[in-house]
């Protein structure tokens, strides 16, 4: 499967926990960006002329800060340069403070059929702690606006493990989330990403994540609470009503191919992983001169491919298909993997059912530890 | 300190010595120890004050120290700087003028003092000798007195400073002999070289067979490096016969070597060379001294490894080696040094003001109290100003016990140590705390216990790891995630598996760092 990712590097303000590349929105910057994006897409046009994209994901940053005219241009350049499947999943990310109903309707008209809304929390205090610009009420309003605009597939994000957050607050946020009945819910344990403001505070000793036991409690509570509300966990951090799993993200976890456009976007095409330059000005400058914006390119070796297969596949509830692993990686690698499974099985971290290796609930929380013990 | 015997043999080969004192540091404990050694050998001493080019140099003060502390007339001390080339000529003139000519009988049977040797890849062992009586020349058959082995001399020479072959070496000469000796361990320092056909009546005085005093296990971090470690030890041994090693197996660390050293300095040099020159990643176990254990059966065994200490029910008594330590320190640190020595079971012998602000402290101390971190503590307590010298003073009976560290109930051999009963409890507690710090959380809880025999004296717990998962893993995260995982696997590979517990290298070093 082939996916397309478009990175929009603009935010009204950067959130404290965010390590992604972004820059404040300005009319001129966004104009330059859209021109550069078209240049980049055009350069790939012939290479991908015979290929069909099954999903499109417009992420960021905050794509919904773009003006109606700019968003039209983005959607237009996608259609001009690439073939997108009729039934493709086309997602746009939005923040509650930049999701006016009129703008959302416009994205729908342009062919977007899925909305990912970064609500993060239904507690104003927690939202403030995270450096978010919206309130809980605004989040609810934004969700309702999206429904009114006609979105029938909406995903929301929530963050837990925020310093100061209590179990009770977390329960309330989850309840508020399920009351809105989104099709998809992502739950992220707050992490200190490189390059984020919180990471810098933590390094200087003025900030600390809450105790693991509390964070585990929050996760375990959420899994059972969402299960009761009809949401199945199909990846460590992702939950969906039946049939609403995010196909775009599933493609990442299946090691499918994807082309990323925009500053800082990553791609995986023809066995190579490569990244675009992050700086949006340099990105635009290089494209204006017809130069490549790729800064890191790596051919994935067979062994690395095997590791990726495990580190991605084990995150999903489907797990890793052993037969397929054998076919892809060969019998030596397969035998090594097989030999490393029994102790993990005995420790209750994995289960092998129908030829698939899956993490148990305990194993999901210890995913990295499991991966470090698997040999390929 | 460690090399006192070697130094004494070099002195026995001379009629005089230069007493070189650093113009900024002044007289140190080892200056004094070596000066006394020279006095014992009736050497004519010429005081030289070096490094006078340093801004902190104080030649007059150092002269006073030499007179007050060493008791040597310093009026003729030569100010010098080896770096700036100052004083070299004056020193050579003084050697010619003041140092007596060698005595000895050129016609008597050959007697030469062997005072150094090294291994040369092309020529085999090269020995350095001082000819006391007689003559040695190529083709002559020589005999090494201590082991009666006979060799034919291939060549002799002197150093100028490059080796220069000469037709012969005779009474009073210092030079080298190459005689097809295979191993440096056959050419023992202090031995007497004789003519095999015309044997002298007796050897030169002062020969001792030196034995390692401090032992430690040395293990490769990665077991595949074992062969490289063996080769490296073999190469070091080629040039250093006082260093010993033999294969040893530890349940915790796998295959490694039990190494013997003359002392702490010697051990540090060897470890440093293994790491620097041979680029080996090593786990040293805690250094231990050699205990003399008398069993109930009356049998006496020398124990250089805590793991080999006989069971308590079989032991009648344990004796440990003692040292006489001399510390020279500026007076403001006297209090803290006395506290340190008392803490290490020391018995004060003497405190003397050798100048108005420098103090000589003499203590008798158990060697096992100084093998770990005494020297580092000494230096840090005195901002580097105090100096230490010691010599062995014999064995003394002591109430010693074996302290075991247990992980989930299993003793870890490489973490055991022998300590005085009074100190076992605190050491056990410190070690358990330190291990808790360095053992990462694992899939299961790890219980750390310190025990003497069956009695548990300390307990700590490393809680089970419950959460190690990345929150997000999307398109841009995959390469980074994979690289992190590869790193995590590398770290795992270096862990030592002890029963169900994975131990990092730091856990074994913890024994060395307790109390810091």
Short mmCIF file of N, CA and C in Angstrom, two decimals, chain A residues 188-189 213 215-216 237-238 249 252-253 258 266 273 298 307-308 311 315 347 362 364-369 371-374, chain B residues 441-444 463-479 481-483 485-486 488-489 492 502:
data_model
loop_
_atom_site.label_atom_id
_atom_site.label_comp_id
_atom_site.label_asym_id
_atom_site.label_seq_id
_atom_site.Cartn_x
_atom_site.Cartn_y
_atom_site.Cartn_z
N UNK A 188 -2.08 9.39 24.27
CA UNK A 188 -0.62 9.45 24.34
C UNK A 188 -0.16 9.76 25.75
N UNK A 189 0.74 8.93 26.22
CA UNK A 189 1.38 9.22 27.50
C UNK A 189 2.35 10.36 27.23
N UNK A 213 3.79 4.24 38.05
CA UNK A 213 2.62 3.48 38.49
C UNK A 213 1.31 4.23 38.21
N UNK A 215 0.89 6.52 35.85
CA UNK A 215 0.72 6.57 34.40
C UNK A 215 0.17 5.23 33.89
N UNK A 216 0.72 4.13 34.45
CA UNK A 216 0.22 2.81 34.06
C UNK A 216 -1.26 2.67 34.44
N UNK A 237 -1.38 2.87 21.28
CA UNK A 237 -1.97 4.15 21.69
C UNK A 237 -3.25 4.50 20.94
N UNK A 238 -3.76 3.58 20.11
CA UNK A 238 -4.90 3.94 19.26
C UNK A 238 -6.10 3.01 19.43
N UNK A 249 -2.26 5.35 9.24
CA UNK A 249 -1.30 4.94 10.25
C UNK A 249 -1.05 3.44 10.21
N UNK A 252 1.81 2.65 8.09
CA UNK A 252 3.15 2.78 8.72
C UNK A 252 3.51 1.50 9.45
N UNK A 253 2.54 0.99 10.22
CA UNK A 253 2.83 -0.17 11.07
C UNK A 253 2.95 -1.47 10.27
N UNK A 258 5.40 5.09 1.91
CA UNK A 258 4.76 6.40 1.99
C UNK A 258 5.70 7.47 1.48
N UNK A 266 9.01 12.74 6.37
CA UNK A 266 9.78 11.52 6.15
C UNK A 266 9.10 10.65 5.11
N UNK A 273 14.58 4.89 3.39
CA UNK A 273 13.93 5.88 4.26
C UNK A 273 14.67 7.18 4.10
N UNK A 298 18.60 6.61 3.74
CA UNK A 298 19.20 5.38 4.22
C UNK A 298 18.54 4.19 3.55
N UNK A 307 14.00 -5.85 12.04
CA UNK A 307 13.77 -5.11 13.29
C UNK A 307 12.56 -4.20 13.16
N UNK A 308 12.46 -3.53 12.02
CA UNK A 308 11.32 -2.63 11.81
C UNK A 308 10.01 -3.40 11.81
N UNK A 311 9.28 -4.01 15.43
CA UNK A 311 8.99 -2.84 16.27
C UNK A 311 7.69 -2.16 15.84
N UNK A 315 3.39 -3.29 17.78
CA UNK A 315 2.56 -2.22 18.35
C UNK A 315 1.07 -2.45 18.06
N UNK A 347 7.46 -15.26 30.30
CA UNK A 347 7.37 -14.10 31.19
C UNK A 347 6.02 -13.39 31.04
N UNK A 362 0.53 -6.78 29.59
CA UNK A 362 1.77 -6.47 30.31
C UNK A 362 2.89 -6.15 29.32
N UNK A 364 2.61 -4.95 26.34
CA UNK A 364 2.41 -3.68 25.63
C UNK A 364 3.09 -2.54 26.39
N UNK A 365 3.02 -2.60 27.72
CA UNK A 365 3.66 -1.56 28.53
C UNK A 365 5.18 -1.70 28.54
N UNK A 366 5.65 -2.89 28.17
CA UNK A 366 7.10 -3.15 28.17
C UNK A 366 7.60 -3.40 26.75
N UNK A 367 6.96 -2.75 25.81
CA UNK A 367 7.23 -3.00 24.40
C UNK A 367 8.73 -2.89 24.06
N UNK A 368 9.39 -1.84 24.52
CA UNK A 368 10.81 -1.66 24.18
C UNK A 368 11.67 -2.78 24.76
N UNK A 369 11.33 -3.20 25.96
CA UNK A 369 12.06 -4.27 26.63
C UNK A 369 11.90 -5.57 25.82
N UNK A 371 11.27 -5.78 22.60
CA UNK A 371 12.00 -5.64 21.34
C UNK A 371 13.50 -5.84 21.53
N UNK A 372 14.01 -5.35 22.66
CA UNK A 372 15.45 -5.47 22.91
C UNK A 372 15.84 -6.93 23.14
N UNK A 373 14.87 -7.77 23.47
CA UNK A 373 15.17 -9.18 23.72
C UNK A 373 14.90 -10.07 22.53
N UNK A 374 14.38 -9.51 21.47
CA UNK A 374 14.13 -10.30 20.27
C UNK A 374 15.37 -10.26 19.39
N UNK B 441 16.12 -1.29 36.45
CA UNK B 441 14.91 -2.06 36.73
C UNK B 441 14.74 -3.13 35.65
N UNK B 442 14.32 -4.31 36.07
CA UNK B 442 14.21 -5.45 35.17
C UNK B 442 12.78 -5.98 35.16
N UNK B 443 12.57 -7.02 34.38
CA UNK B 443 11.21 -7.56 34.27
C UNK B 443 10.69 -8.05 35.62
N UNK B 444 11.61 -8.52 36.46
CA UNK B 444 11.19 -8.98 37.78
C UNK B 444 11.91 -8.15 38.84
N UNK B 463 12.75 -2.37 42.18
CA UNK B 463 11.39 -2.72 41.77
C UNK B 463 11.35 -3.17 40.30
N UNK B 464 10.39 -4.01 40.00
CA UNK B 464 10.27 -4.51 38.63
C UNK B 464 9.93 -3.36 37.68
N UNK B 465 10.48 -3.48 36.49
CA UNK B 465 10.16 -2.51 35.44
C UNK B 465 8.75 -2.78 34.94
N UNK B 466 7.92 -1.75 34.94
CA UNK B 466 6.53 -1.98 34.51
C UNK B 466 6.22 -1.29 33.19
N UNK B 467 7.00 -0.24 32.86
CA UNK B 467 6.63 0.53 31.68
C UNK B 467 7.88 0.95 30.92
N UNK B 468 7.97 0.53 29.69
CA UNK B 468 9.02 1.00 28.80
C UNK B 468 8.45 0.90 27.39
N UNK B 469 7.75 1.92 27.01
CA UNK B 469 7.05 1.90 25.73
C UNK B 469 7.06 3.31 25.16
N UNK B 470 7.23 3.39 23.86
CA UNK B 470 7.21 4.69 23.20
C UNK B 470 5.76 5.06 22.91
N UNK B 471 5.38 6.30 23.25
CA UNK B 471 3.98 6.69 23.09
C UNK B 471 3.56 6.67 21.62
N UNK B 472 4.42 7.25 20.77
CA UNK B 472 4.03 7.39 19.35
C UNK B 472 5.05 6.72 18.45
N UNK B 473 4.56 6.13 17.38
CA UNK B 473 5.49 5.63 16.37
C UNK B 473 4.85 5.75 14.99
N UNK B 474 5.07 6.88 14.37
CA UNK B 474 4.52 7.12 13.04
C UNK B 474 5.64 7.27 12.01
N UNK B 475 5.31 7.72 10.84
CA UNK B 475 6.25 7.73 9.72
C UNK B 475 7.61 8.32 10.02
N UNK B 476 7.63 9.46 10.70
CA UNK B 476 8.89 10.14 10.92
C UNK B 476 9.69 9.55 12.07
N UNK B 477 9.05 8.68 12.87
CA UNK B 477 9.71 8.17 14.08
C UNK B 477 10.46 6.87 13.85
N UNK B 478 10.19 6.21 12.72
CA UNK B 478 10.61 4.81 12.59
C UNK B 478 12.13 4.65 12.62
N UNK B 479 12.86 5.47 11.84
CA UNK B 479 14.31 5.34 11.81
C UNK B 479 14.92 5.61 13.19
N UNK B 481 13.48 5.39 16.07
CA UNK B 481 13.07 4.33 16.98
C UNK B 481 13.95 3.10 16.79
N UNK B 482 14.21 2.78 15.52
CA UNK B 482 15.03 1.60 15.23
C UNK B 482 16.44 1.79 15.77
N UNK B 483 16.97 3.00 15.61
CA UNK B 483 18.33 3.26 16.10
C UNK B 483 18.40 3.19 17.63
N UNK B 485 16.56 1.38 19.46
CA UNK B 485 16.44 -0.03 19.79
C UNK B 485 17.78 -0.74 19.61
N UNK B 486 18.48 -0.40 18.54
CA UNK B 486 19.79 -1.01 18.29
C UNK B 486 20.75 -0.66 19.43
N UNK B 488 19.85 0.07 22.52
CA UNK B 488 19.38 -0.66 23.69
C UNK B 488 19.88 -2.11 23.65
N UNK B 489 19.91 -2.68 22.44
CA UNK B 489 20.40 -4.05 22.29
C UNK B 489 21.89 -4.15 22.60
N UNK B 492 22.35 -4.18 26.25
CA UNK B 492 21.96 -5.50 26.76
C UNK B 492 23.08 -6.51 26.57
N UNK B 502 20.16 -9.33 35.16
CA UNK B 502 21.12 -8.78 34.22
C UNK B 502 21.91 -7.68 34.91
#
